[in-house]
Coordinates of C-alpha atoms in Angstrom, one line a residue:
Chain A
M1 CA 43.6 46.6 -2.4
T2 CA 40.2 45.8 -2.6
D3 CA 39.7 41.6 -3.4
R4 CA 36.6 40.9 -4.8
A5 CA 35.6 37.6 -4.7
P6 CA 35.7 36.4 -8.1
A7 CA 32.6 34.9 -9.6
E8 CA 33.8 31.3 -10.8
N9 CA 32.0 28.2 -9.6
H10 CA 34.9 26.1 -9.6
A11 CA 36.7 28.3 -6.7
G12 CA 34.3 26.7 -4.3
G13 CA 36.1 24.2 -1.5
Q14 CA 34.0 21.1 -0.3
R15 CA 30.6 20.9 0.9
L16 CA 30.5 18.8 4.5
T17 CA 26.7 17.8 3.7
A18 CA 24.0 18.5 1.5
M19 CA 22.2 22.1 1.0
H20 CA 18.8 21.2 2.8
P21 CA 18.7 20.3 6.2
H22 CA 16.1 17.3 6.9
Q23 CA 14.6 19.0 10.0
A24 CA 14.0 22.5 11.0
V25 CA 16.0 23.5 14.2
N26 CA 14.9 26.2 16.4
W27 CA 18.7 28.2 16.3
P28 CA 17.7 30.7 18.8
A29 CA 16.3 28.7 21.3
L30 CA 19.4 26.6 21.2
R31 CA 21.1 30.2 22.6
Q32 CA 19.8 29.6 25.7
D33 CA 21.9 26.3 26.3
F34 CA 25.0 28.8 26.6
P35 CA 25.0 30.5 29.6
I36 CA 28.0 32.4 28.6
L37 CA 26.7 34.0 25.7
D38 CA 24.1 36.3 27.4
Q39 CA 26.8 38.7 29.2
Q40 CA 28.1 42.5 28.0
V41 CA 31.2 42.9 27.6
H42 CA 32.5 46.5 27.8
G43 CA 28.8 47.8 28.4
R44 CA 27.8 45.8 24.7
P45 CA 26.1 42.7 24.1
L46 CA 28.7 39.7 23.8
I47 CA 29.0 38.7 20.0
Y48 CA 31.4 35.5 20.3
F49 CA 33.2 34.9 17.1
D50 CA 36.2 33.3 18.2
N51 CA 34.6 29.7 17.8
A52 CA 37.6 28.3 16.0
A53 CA 39.8 29.1 18.7
T54 CA 37.6 27.7 21.1
S55 CA 33.6 27.0 21.3
Q56 CA 31.6 27.5 24.1
K57 CA 29.8 24.7 26.1
P58 CA 26.3 23.8 26.8
R59 CA 24.7 23.8 29.8
A60 CA 24.4 19.9 29.3
V61 CA 28.2 19.3 29.1
L62 CA 28.6 21.5 32.4
D63 CA 26.0 19.3 34.2
A64 CA 27.8 16.3 33.2
L65 CA 31.5 17.4 34.6
V66 CA 29.7 18.3 37.9
H67 CA 27.5 15.5 37.9
Y68 CA 30.8 13.5 37.6
Y69 CA 32.7 15.0 40.3
E70 CA 29.5 15.2 43.1
R71 CA 28.6 11.7 42.4
D72 CA 31.0 9.2 40.6
N73 CA 34.5 10.6 40.7
A74 CA 37.2 7.7 41.1
N75 CA 40.1 6.3 39.6
V76 CA 39.2 4.2 36.2
H77 CA 40.5 0.8 35.6
R78 CA 42.1 -0.4 38.7
G79 CA 39.4 -0.2 41.5
I80 CA 37.0 -2.8 42.4
H81 CA 34.9 -0.3 44.8
E82 CA 31.6 1.1 43.5
L83 CA 32.8 4.2 42.4
S84 CA 35.6 3.2 40.7
N85 CA 33.3 0.8 38.7
R86 CA 31.0 3.9 37.8
A87 CA 33.9 6.2 36.6
T88 CA 35.1 3.1 34.4
A89 CA 32.1 2.4 32.6
A90 CA 31.6 6.1 32.2
F91 CA 35.0 6.4 30.4
E92 CA 34.8 3.4 28.3
A93 CA 31.2 4.6 27.5
A94 CA 33.0 7.5 26.0
R95 CA 35.0 5.4 24.0
V96 CA 32.0 3.8 22.5
R97 CA 30.3 7.2 21.9
A98 CA 33.4 8.4 20.2
A99 CA 33.7 5.6 17.9
K100 CA 30.1 5.8 16.7
F101 CA 30.5 9.5 16.6
L102 CA 33.0 9.0 14.1
N103 CA 32.1 5.9 12.6
A104 CA 35.1 4.0 13.6
R105 CA 34.9 0.0 12.9
S106 CA 35.4 -0.6 16.7
A107 CA 36.0 1.6 20.1
D108 CA 39.6 0.0 20.3
E109 CA 40.3 2.0 17.5
I110 CA 39.7 5.5 19.6
I111 CA 42.6 6.9 21.9
F112 CA 41.9 9.3 24.3
T113 CA 44.5 12.6 24.0
R114 CA 44.9 15.8 25.3
G115 CA 43.7 17.4 22.3
T116 CA 44.3 17.3 18.3
T117 CA 48.1 18.5 18.9
E118 CA 49.0 15.8 21.3
G119 CA 46.9 13.3 18.8
I120 CA 49.7 14.6 16.3
N121 CA 52.4 14.3 18.1
L122 CA 51.5 10.8 19.3
V123 CA 51.6 9.8 15.6
A124 CA 54.8 11.3 14.9
A125 CA 56.4 10.2 17.7
A126 CA 54.9 6.5 18.1
W127 CA 54.2 5.4 14.5
G128 CA 56.4 8.1 12.9
T129 CA 59.5 7.0 14.8
K130 CA 59.1 3.3 13.7
F131 CA 58.4 3.6 9.9
I132 CA 59.5 7.1 8.9
K133 CA 63.4 6.6 7.7
R134 CA 65.8 8.5 5.9
G135 CA 65.1 9.8 2.5
N136 CA 61.1 9.4 3.4
K137 CA 58.8 12.2 2.4
I138 CA 56.3 13.8 4.9
L139 CA 53.5 15.5 2.4
L140 CA 51.6 18.1 4.3
T141 CA 49.5 21.2 2.8
E142 CA 50.6 25.0 3.0
M143 CA 47.4 25.6 4.8
E144 CA 48.2 23.7 8.2
H145 CA 48.6 24.5 11.8
H146 CA 51.7 24.6 13.4
S147 CA 50.3 21.5 15.3
N148 CA 50.7 19.7 11.8
I149 CA 53.7 21.1 11.3
V150 CA 56.1 21.0 13.9
P151 CA 55.3 17.5 15.3
W152 CA 56.5 16.5 11.6
Q153 CA 59.5 18.8 11.5
L154 CA 60.7 17.2 15.2
L155 CA 60.3 13.4 13.2
A156 CA 62.1 14.7 10.3
E157 CA 65.0 16.1 12.4
R158 CA 65.5 12.6 14.1
T159 CA 64.9 10.4 11.4
G160 CA 66.5 12.5 8.1
A161 CA 63.0 12.7 6.7
Q162 CA 61.8 15.4 4.5
L163 CA 59.0 17.5 4.2
A164 CA 57.0 18.6 1.2
Y165 CA 53.8 20.5 0.8
L166 CA 50.9 20.8 -1.4
P167 CA 50.8 24.3 -2.5
I168 CA 47.2 26.5 -2.4
N169 CA 46.2 28.9 -5.3
G170 CA 46.5 32.3 -3.7
D171 CA 44.3 33.8 -1.6
R172 CA 41.5 31.9 -2.4
G173 CA 43.1 29.2 -0.2
L174 CA 42.2 26.2 -2.6
L175 CA 44.3 23.1 -3.2
E176 CA 45.0 21.8 -6.7
P177 CA 43.9 18.3 -6.7
G178 CA 44.9 17.9 -10.2
R179 CA 48.3 18.4 -9.1
L180 CA 48.5 15.9 -6.3
D181 CA 49.5 13.1 -8.4
E182 CA 53.0 15.2 -9.0
F183 CA 53.4 15.2 -5.4
L184 CA 52.5 11.5 -4.5
T185 CA 55.8 10.6 -5.5
S186 CA 57.3 6.9 -4.3
D187 CA 59.3 8.6 -1.4
V188 CA 56.3 9.7 0.2
K189 CA 55.2 7.7 3.2
L190 CA 52.8 9.9 4.9
L191 CA 50.0 12.2 3.9
A192 CA 49.4 14.7 7.1
M193 CA 46.3 17.2 6.1
T194 CA 43.5 19.3 7.6
H195 CA 40.1 18.8 6.7
I196 CA 39.5 22.6 7.4
S197 CA 41.5 25.3 7.2
N198 CA 41.3 27.6 10.5
S199 CA 42.6 30.8 8.8
L200 CA 40.9 30.3 5.1
G201 CA 37.8 28.2 5.8
T202 CA 38.5 26.1 3.0
I203 CA 37.0 22.7 3.2
N204 CA 39.4 20.4 2.0
P205 CA 38.1 17.2 0.1
V206 CA 40.0 14.8 2.6
A207 CA 38.2 11.3 1.3
E208 CA 39.6 11.8 -2.3
Y209 CA 43.1 12.7 -1.2
C210 CA 43.2 9.9 1.0
E211 CA 42.1 7.8 -1.5
R212 CA 44.5 8.6 -4.1
A213 CA 47.3 8.5 -1.2
R214 CA 46.2 4.9 -0.2
R215 CA 46.3 3.7 -3.7
R216 CA 50.2 4.1 -3.5
G217 CA 50.4 2.5 -0.2
I218 CA 50.7 6.3 1.8
V219 CA 49.8 6.6 5.4
T220 CA 47.0 9.0 5.8
L221 CA 46.7 11.6 8.9
I222 CA 43.5 14.4 9.1
D223 CA 43.9 17.3 11.2
A224 CA 40.0 17.3 12.2
A225 CA 40.2 20.1 15.1
Q226 CA 38.1 22.4 12.9
S227 CA 35.6 19.9 11.4
A228 CA 34.6 18.0 14.4
G229 CA 31.5 19.4 15.8
H230 CA 30.8 21.1 12.7
G231 CA 29.6 18.6 10.6
P232 CA 29.3 14.9 9.6
L233 CA 32.5 13.0 10.1
D234 CA 33.0 9.6 9.2
V235 CA 36.5 8.2 9.3
Q236 CA 35.3 5.0 7.1
Q237 CA 34.1 7.3 4.4
I238 CA 37.0 9.6 4.6
G239 CA 39.6 6.5 4.6
C240 CA 42.1 7.5 6.7
D241 CA 44.5 5.9 8.7
F242 CA 45.0 8.7 11.6
L243 CA 42.2 11.4 12.6
A244 CA 42.7 14.0 15.2
L245 CA 40.4 16.3 17.3
S246 CA 39.9 18.6 20.0
A247 CA 37.2 18.5 22.5
H248 CA 37.1 22.0 23.3
K249 CA 36.2 23.3 19.5
M250 CA 33.1 21.4 19.4
C251 CA 31.4 21.8 23.1
G252 CA 33.5 19.8 25.5
P253 CA 36.0 20.9 27.4
T254 CA 39.7 21.7 27.1
G255 CA 42.8 19.8 27.4
F256 CA 40.9 16.5 26.1
G257 CA 40.5 15.2 22.4
V258 CA 40.4 11.8 20.5
L259 CA 43.2 10.1 17.8
Y260 CA 41.1 7.9 16.0
G261 CA 43.7 5.2 14.3
R262 CA 43.0 2.5 11.6
G263 CA 42.9 -0.7 13.8
E264 CA 45.8 -2.2 11.7
R265 CA 47.9 1.0 12.0
L266 CA 47.5 1.1 16.2
A267 CA 48.6 -3.0 16.0
E268 CA 52.0 -2.2 14.5
T269 CA 52.5 1.2 16.3
P270 CA 54.9 0.9 19.6
P271 CA 53.9 2.9 22.9
Y272 CA 54.1 6.8 23.1
Q273 CA 54.4 7.2 26.5
G274 CA 55.1 4.7 29.3
G275 CA 53.5 4.7 32.8
G276 CA 50.8 3.1 34.4
E277 CA 47.3 1.5 32.5
M278 CA 49.3 1.1 29.6
I279 CA 51.2 -2.0 30.4
L280 CA 50.3 -6.0 30.9
S281 CA 53.2 -6.9 33.2
V282 CA 56.0 -4.8 34.1
D283 CA 59.3 -6.4 35.6
F284 CA 62.8 -4.9 36.6
Q285 CA 64.1 -4.7 32.8
Q286 CA 61.1 -5.0 31.1
S287 CA 57.4 -4.6 30.3
T288 CA 54.7 -5.9 27.9
W289 CA 52.4 -3.6 26.8
K290 CA 48.6 -3.6 27.0
P291 CA 46.7 -4.0 23.0
A292 CA 45.2 -0.3 21.5
P293 CA 43.7 1.7 22.6
H294 CA 45.0 1.7 26.2
R295 CA 48.7 0.7 25.2
F296 CA 48.7 4.6 24.1
E297 CA 47.2 6.3 27.4
A298 CA 49.8 5.9 30.2
G299 CA 48.9 7.5 33.8
T300 CA 45.4 8.3 34.9
P301 CA 43.4 9.9 31.9
D302 CA 41.2 12.7 32.0
I303 CA 38.2 10.9 33.4
S304 CA 35.8 13.8 33.5
G305 CA 37.0 14.9 29.9
A306 CA 35.9 12.3 28.2
I307 CA 32.4 12.2 30.2
A308 CA 31.8 15.8 29.0
L309 CA 33.1 14.9 25.4
H310 CA 30.4 12.2 25.6
A311 CA 27.7 14.8 26.8
A312 CA 28.8 17.1 23.8
M313 CA 28.5 14.6 21.2
D314 CA 25.2 13.7 22.3
Y315 CA 24.2 17.4 22.4
L316 CA 25.7 17.9 18.6
D317 CA 23.6 14.7 17.7
G318 CA 20.5 15.9 19.0
I319 CA 20.8 18.8 16.9
G320 CA 21.9 16.8 13.8
R321 CA 25.3 17.6 12.7
G322 CA 24.2 18.0 8.9
N323 CA 21.9 20.8 10.2
I324 CA 25.3 22.6 12.1
A325 CA 27.2 21.9 8.9
H326 CA 24.6 23.6 7.1
H327 CA 23.7 26.4 9.3
D328 CA 27.7 27.2 9.9
Q329 CA 28.2 27.5 6.4
E330 CA 25.1 30.0 5.8
L331 CA 26.8 32.4 8.4
G332 CA 30.2 31.9 6.7
A333 CA 28.5 32.7 3.3
Y334 CA 26.4 35.7 4.5
A335 CA 29.8 37.1 6.4
F336 CA 31.5 36.8 3.0
E337 CA 29.2 38.1 0.9
K338 CA 28.6 41.5 3.6
L339 CA 32.4 42.1 3.8
S340 CA 33.0 41.5 0.2
A341 CA 30.8 44.7 -0.1
L342 CA 33.0 47.0 1.8
P343 CA 35.8 49.0 0.3
G344 CA 39.4 48.6 1.4
I345 CA 38.7 45.1 2.7
R346 CA 40.9 41.9 1.4
L347 CA 39.3 38.7 2.0
F348 CA 41.0 35.2 2.0
G349 CA 39.8 31.9 1.6
P350 CA 37.1 30.6 -0.9
T351 CA 34.3 32.5 -2.4
M352 CA 32.1 29.4 -2.5
G353 CA 31.9 26.1 0.2
R354 CA 33.6 27.8 2.7
A355 CA 33.6 26.6 6.2
G356 CA 31.6 29.1 8.8
L357 CA 34.8 31.6 9.2
V358 CA 36.0 34.6 7.4
S359 CA 39.6 35.9 7.6
F360 CA 40.2 39.2 6.5
L361 CA 42.5 42.5 6.6
L362 CA 41.5 45.9 6.3
D363 CA 43.8 48.6 4.6
G364 CA 45.8 50.4 6.7
V365 CA 44.4 48.9 9.6
H366 CA 46.9 46.1 11.4
A367 CA 44.8 43.3 12.4
H368 CA 45.4 43.9 16.5
D369 CA 43.7 47.2 16.0
V370 CA 40.9 45.9 14.3
V371 CA 40.8 43.1 17.3
T372 CA 40.9 45.7 19.8
V373 CA 38.6 48.1 18.8
A374 CA 36.0 45.1 17.8
D375 CA 36.4 44.3 21.3
R376 CA 35.4 47.6 22.7
S377 CA 32.2 46.7 20.8
G378 CA 31.5 43.5 22.5
V379 CA 32.9 41.6 19.5
A380 CA 35.4 38.9 19.9
L381 CA 37.4 37.9 17.4
R382 CA 40.7 36.8 17.0
G383 CA 44.2 38.8 15.2
G384 CA 47.3 37.4 14.4
H385 CA 48.8 34.6 12.2
H386 CA 46.3 31.8 14.0
C387 CA 49.2 29.6 14.5
N388 CA 49.5 29.6 10.3
Q389 CA 53.4 31.4 9.9
P390 CA 54.0 29.5 6.8
L391 CA 50.6 30.0 5.4
M392 CA 50.8 33.8 6.3
K393 CA 54.2 34.1 4.4
R394 CA 52.3 32.3 1.4
L395 CA 49.6 35.0 1.5
G396 CA 52.5 37.9 1.8
V397 CA 50.8 39.3 5.1
E398 CA 51.5 39.0 8.6
S399 CA 48.5 38.3 10.2
T400 CA 45.0 38.4 9.6
A401 CA 41.8 39.3 11.7
R402 CA 39.3 36.4 11.8
A403 CA 35.6 35.7 12.6
S404 CA 34.3 32.5 13.3
F405 CA 31.0 30.9 13.7
Y406 CA 28.9 28.3 15.6
F407 CA 25.7 27.2 15.3
Y408 CA 24.5 29.7 18.2
N409 CA 25.9 33.1 16.0
T410 CA 23.0 34.9 14.1
T411 CA 23.1 36.6 10.9
A412 CA 22.0 39.8 13.1
E413 CA 25.5 39.6 14.9
I414 CA 26.8 39.3 11.5
D415 CA 24.9 42.6 10.7
R416 CA 26.3 44.0 14.1
F417 CA 30.0 43.1 13.1
V418 CA 30.0 44.6 9.8
E419 CA 28.6 47.5 11.2
V420 CA 31.7 47.6 13.8
I421 CA 34.2 47.0 10.9
R422 CA 32.7 50.2 8.9
E423 CA 33.0 52.0 12.1
I424 CA 36.7 51.1 12.6
Q425 CA 37.2 51.9 9.1
M426 CA 36.4 55.5 9.7
F427 CA 38.1 55.5 13.4
F428 CA 41.3 54.9 11.3
G429 CA 40.5 57.5 8.7
K430 CA 40.2 55.3 5.6
Chain B
M1 CA 30.7 55.3 19.9
F2 CA 34.5 54.4 20.4
D3 CA 34.7 57.0 23.3
D4 CA 36.9 54.7 26.0
L5 CA 39.2 54.0 22.9
T6 CA 40.5 57.4 22.2
E7 CA 42.6 56.6 25.7
L8 CA 44.3 54.2 23.8
Y9 CA 44.1 55.7 20.3
H10 CA 44.8 59.1 21.2
Q11 CA 44.7 61.4 18.3
L12 CA 48.3 62.1 18.3
L13 CA 49.0 58.4 17.7
L14 CA 46.1 58.1 15.0
D15 CA 48.2 60.7 13.2
H16 CA 51.7 59.3 13.5
N17 CA 50.5 56.2 12.6
K18 CA 49.1 57.5 9.4
S19 CA 51.9 59.6 8.5
P20 CA 55.2 58.0 10.5
R21 CA 57.5 60.7 11.2
N22 CA 61.3 60.0 9.9
F23 CA 59.9 57.0 8.4
R24 CA 63.0 55.7 6.3
V25 CA 66.3 54.2 6.2
L26 CA 69.4 56.2 7.7
P27 CA 71.9 55.2 5.0
D28 CA 74.7 56.6 7.3
A29 CA 73.8 55.2 10.6
N30 CA 76.0 53.7 12.7
R31 CA 73.9 52.0 15.0
I32 CA 71.0 49.7 13.8
A33 CA 69.0 47.4 16.2
Q34 CA 65.8 45.3 15.6
G35 CA 62.6 45.2 17.0
T36 CA 60.3 41.9 16.5
N37 CA 57.6 40.9 18.6
P38 CA 56.8 37.3 15.7
I39 CA 53.6 36.6 17.4
C40 CA 51.9 40.2 16.7
G41 CA 53.6 40.1 13.5
D42 CA 54.9 44.0 14.8
N43 CA 58.5 44.4 13.1
Y44 CA 60.7 47.7 13.1
T45 CA 64.2 48.4 12.7
I46 CA 65.8 51.5 14.0
Y47 CA 68.3 53.8 12.6
A48 CA 70.7 55.7 14.7
K49 CA 73.6 58.1 14.0
M50 CA 75.6 58.5 16.6
D51 CA 78.0 61.4 17.2
G52 CA 80.1 60.2 19.9
D53 CA 77.7 60.4 22.7
V54 CA 75.2 61.8 21.3
V55 CA 71.8 60.8 18.8
Q56 CA 72.7 63.0 15.6
E57 CA 69.6 61.1 13.5
L58 CA 67.2 58.6 14.4
T59 CA 65.0 56.9 11.9
F60 CA 63.0 53.8 11.6
Q61 CA 61.4 51.1 9.4
G62 CA 59.0 48.1 9.6
S63 CA 55.5 47.5 9.9
G64 CA 52.8 46.6 12.9
C65 CA 50.0 47.9 14.7
A66 CA 49.1 51.6 15.3
I67 CA 50.3 51.8 18.2
S68 CA 53.8 50.0 18.0
K69 CA 53.9 52.4 15.0
A70 CA 53.0 55.4 16.2
S71 CA 55.2 54.8 19.2
A72 CA 58.3 54.5 17.4
S73 CA 57.3 57.5 15.1
L74 CA 57.0 59.6 18.7
L75 CA 60.2 58.2 20.1
T76 CA 62.6 59.5 16.8
E77 CA 61.3 62.8 17.2
S78 CA 61.9 62.9 21.2
L79 CA 65.4 61.4 21.2
K80 CA 66.9 63.3 18.3
G81 CA 70.0 65.4 19.9
K82 CA 69.6 63.4 23.3
T83 CA 73.0 61.8 24.8
R84 CA 73.3 58.5 25.9
A85 CA 72.2 59.2 29.4
E86 CA 69.3 61.3 28.5
V87 CA 67.8 58.3 26.1
K88 CA 68.3 56.0 29.1
A89 CA 66.7 58.3 31.5
M90 CA 64.1 58.7 28.7
F91 CA 63.7 54.8 28.4
D92 CA 62.7 54.4 32.1
K93 CA 60.1 57.0 31.9
V94 CA 58.4 55.9 29.0
R95 CA 58.2 52.4 30.4
D96 CA 57.1 53.7 33.7
L97 CA 54.4 55.8 31.7
I98 CA 53.3 52.8 29.3
T99 CA 53.1 50.2 31.9
T100 CA 51.5 52.8 34.7
G101 CA 49.9 55.2 33.1
H102 CA 52.1 57.7 35.6
S103 CA 55.9 59.3 34.9
D104 CA 57.9 61.9 36.8
G105 CA 58.5 64.8 34.5
D106 CA 57.6 66.2 31.2
L107 CA 57.4 63.6 28.2
G108 CA 56.1 66.1 25.8
K109 CA 54.3 64.4 23.4
V110 CA 54.9 61.0 24.2
A111 CA 52.4 61.7 26.5
A112 CA 50.1 60.5 24.4
L113 CA 51.0 56.9 25.1
S114 CA 49.5 57.4 28.9
G115 CA 46.6 55.2 27.8
V116 CA 47.8 52.1 27.0
H117 CA 48.6 50.7 30.2
K118 CA 44.2 50.3 30.5
F119 CA 45.0 47.7 27.4
P120 CA 47.4 45.3 28.8
A121 CA 47.6 43.3 25.9
R122 CA 49.0 46.2 23.9
V123 CA 51.7 47.3 26.5
K124 CA 54.3 45.5 24.5
C125 CA 53.2 46.8 21.4
A126 CA 54.1 50.4 22.7
L127 CA 57.2 49.1 24.4
L128 CA 58.7 47.4 21.3
P129 CA 60.5 50.6 19.6
W130 CA 61.7 51.9 23.0
H131 CA 63.7 48.6 23.5
A132 CA 64.9 48.5 20.1
V133 CA 66.5 51.9 20.2
A134 CA 67.9 51.5 23.6
A135 CA 69.5 48.8 22.3
A136 CA 70.6 50.4 19.3
V137 CA 71.8 53.7 21.2
E138 CA 73.7 50.9 23.5
G139 CA 75.2 49.7 20.6
R140 CA 73.7 45.9 21.1
G141 CA 73.3 45.0 17.5
E142 CA 70.6 42.3 18.7
T143 CA 67.0 41.6 18.0
V144 CA 64.7 42.3 20.6
S145 CA 61.3 41.6 21.5
T146 CA 58.6 42.5 24.2
E147 CA 56.6 39.5 23.5
S148 CA 57.9 37.7 27.0
E149 CA 57.5 41.1 29.1
K150 CA 54.9 41.0 31.9
E151 CA 51.9 42.2 30.6

């Protein structure tokens, strides 16, 4: 069941950036910034191709964490002593940095979260509970990650709202912009969609979708988990109301993330969780809240997470996010082309303009067997439903194997990976 | 190049994966149980025809990885003609084999699963059909899963 890439030009998704990088980057030298990459796994050089699950961390980010805990650690916003002042300044500087990274209008539009999942849950729980009513529709796409489905299902259960899904065009995994209008009905209150699909590598034209939704007064949320750190990201250019990202997929630490919320949306949104940090005053029966963003950050935050994310953003902008997007997409295209030449392989996602990842199935070999054998060759892949069970159902498969790249990966690693895939096919007798 | 992998993917398992035995629906089954690991996507139905206390026929259907499929195929061969008590005894031995690499007594072809314990992430794959057959033979018509099993 070989599914060769069709040649039509229109099959491509959206590019994150122009084709030609404006400056030369010494990509092999960047590998030296990642201590973890220099090791053998099962006696073979590690080839880390599970970047869509989590990226590795450069020395600069690790150093920032160590420096904070060795020199500045204290609680934020409430102390008067020197260390608390330093920690507070560094924490709020990270907020300003994140606003700049996303081109938000103000640092007050930046909420720190535990990651993309919490960002989406915050919008569903706080904004959604107030504004989504019985009979309203929440519009998603068939390629959403569970984290951009389940929070809306919980909200729909509470409010009596309904979910609707923009369809994809089969294995190529593209939305059909021509069909958007038939889904943007008057009962739709929210459009929540992913920027880049973690299973398909599709890059969605989110600015166009947000613009068309906004014209109808529909609030928009973008899941940027796979795009943040992989290319330029400008919330004003996208025109979304909310955008959520995870630090750990962009060279930062796990358990930390950013939710961008347009100022006017955050102003109308009630608190998410209650506790310290988010209140102005508390009485026995009632309390008053701080304005955004602190209204949404109850409790002592992950201060070191913010500081490490700041370092990660500096690191990525030092390389140039346009350069990273170009390099990632070249790796994705190279892998897609090399794998397309193999017999007995089914490839998913767009043929052109894809992000730096490739999902595939080998005839007669289950994805978990592919991943187990690849691991013994030093190649770290992911196999399974990738938290995309509805999408897998739509594609008529139970799971796929996935190789996902970042700027420290090389075409030589992809050549080795393709060799390993050939060996796996032979091993399982196909 | 995959020398260490042949412990997990024993030649016999590769053969049973490619040509699974008793891989069909059993129309006159009087015991059916489902084994499913939704995170992996492994999903099997075990069909048993019990005559009193004895397993007369045993077949399976479904899909999943090489380890789970070969394990199910070997299971249908090795449990045919066994009594309920013998199935239970075999289940305990096979579970020991899959989780530790060792087991008392002769397990015949099923011994090909002895390498699985070195691959903790795959133990649940090998165990899944055995849990399903135990449920079937004991007349528990439930769906079993091994994804919460300690690895």
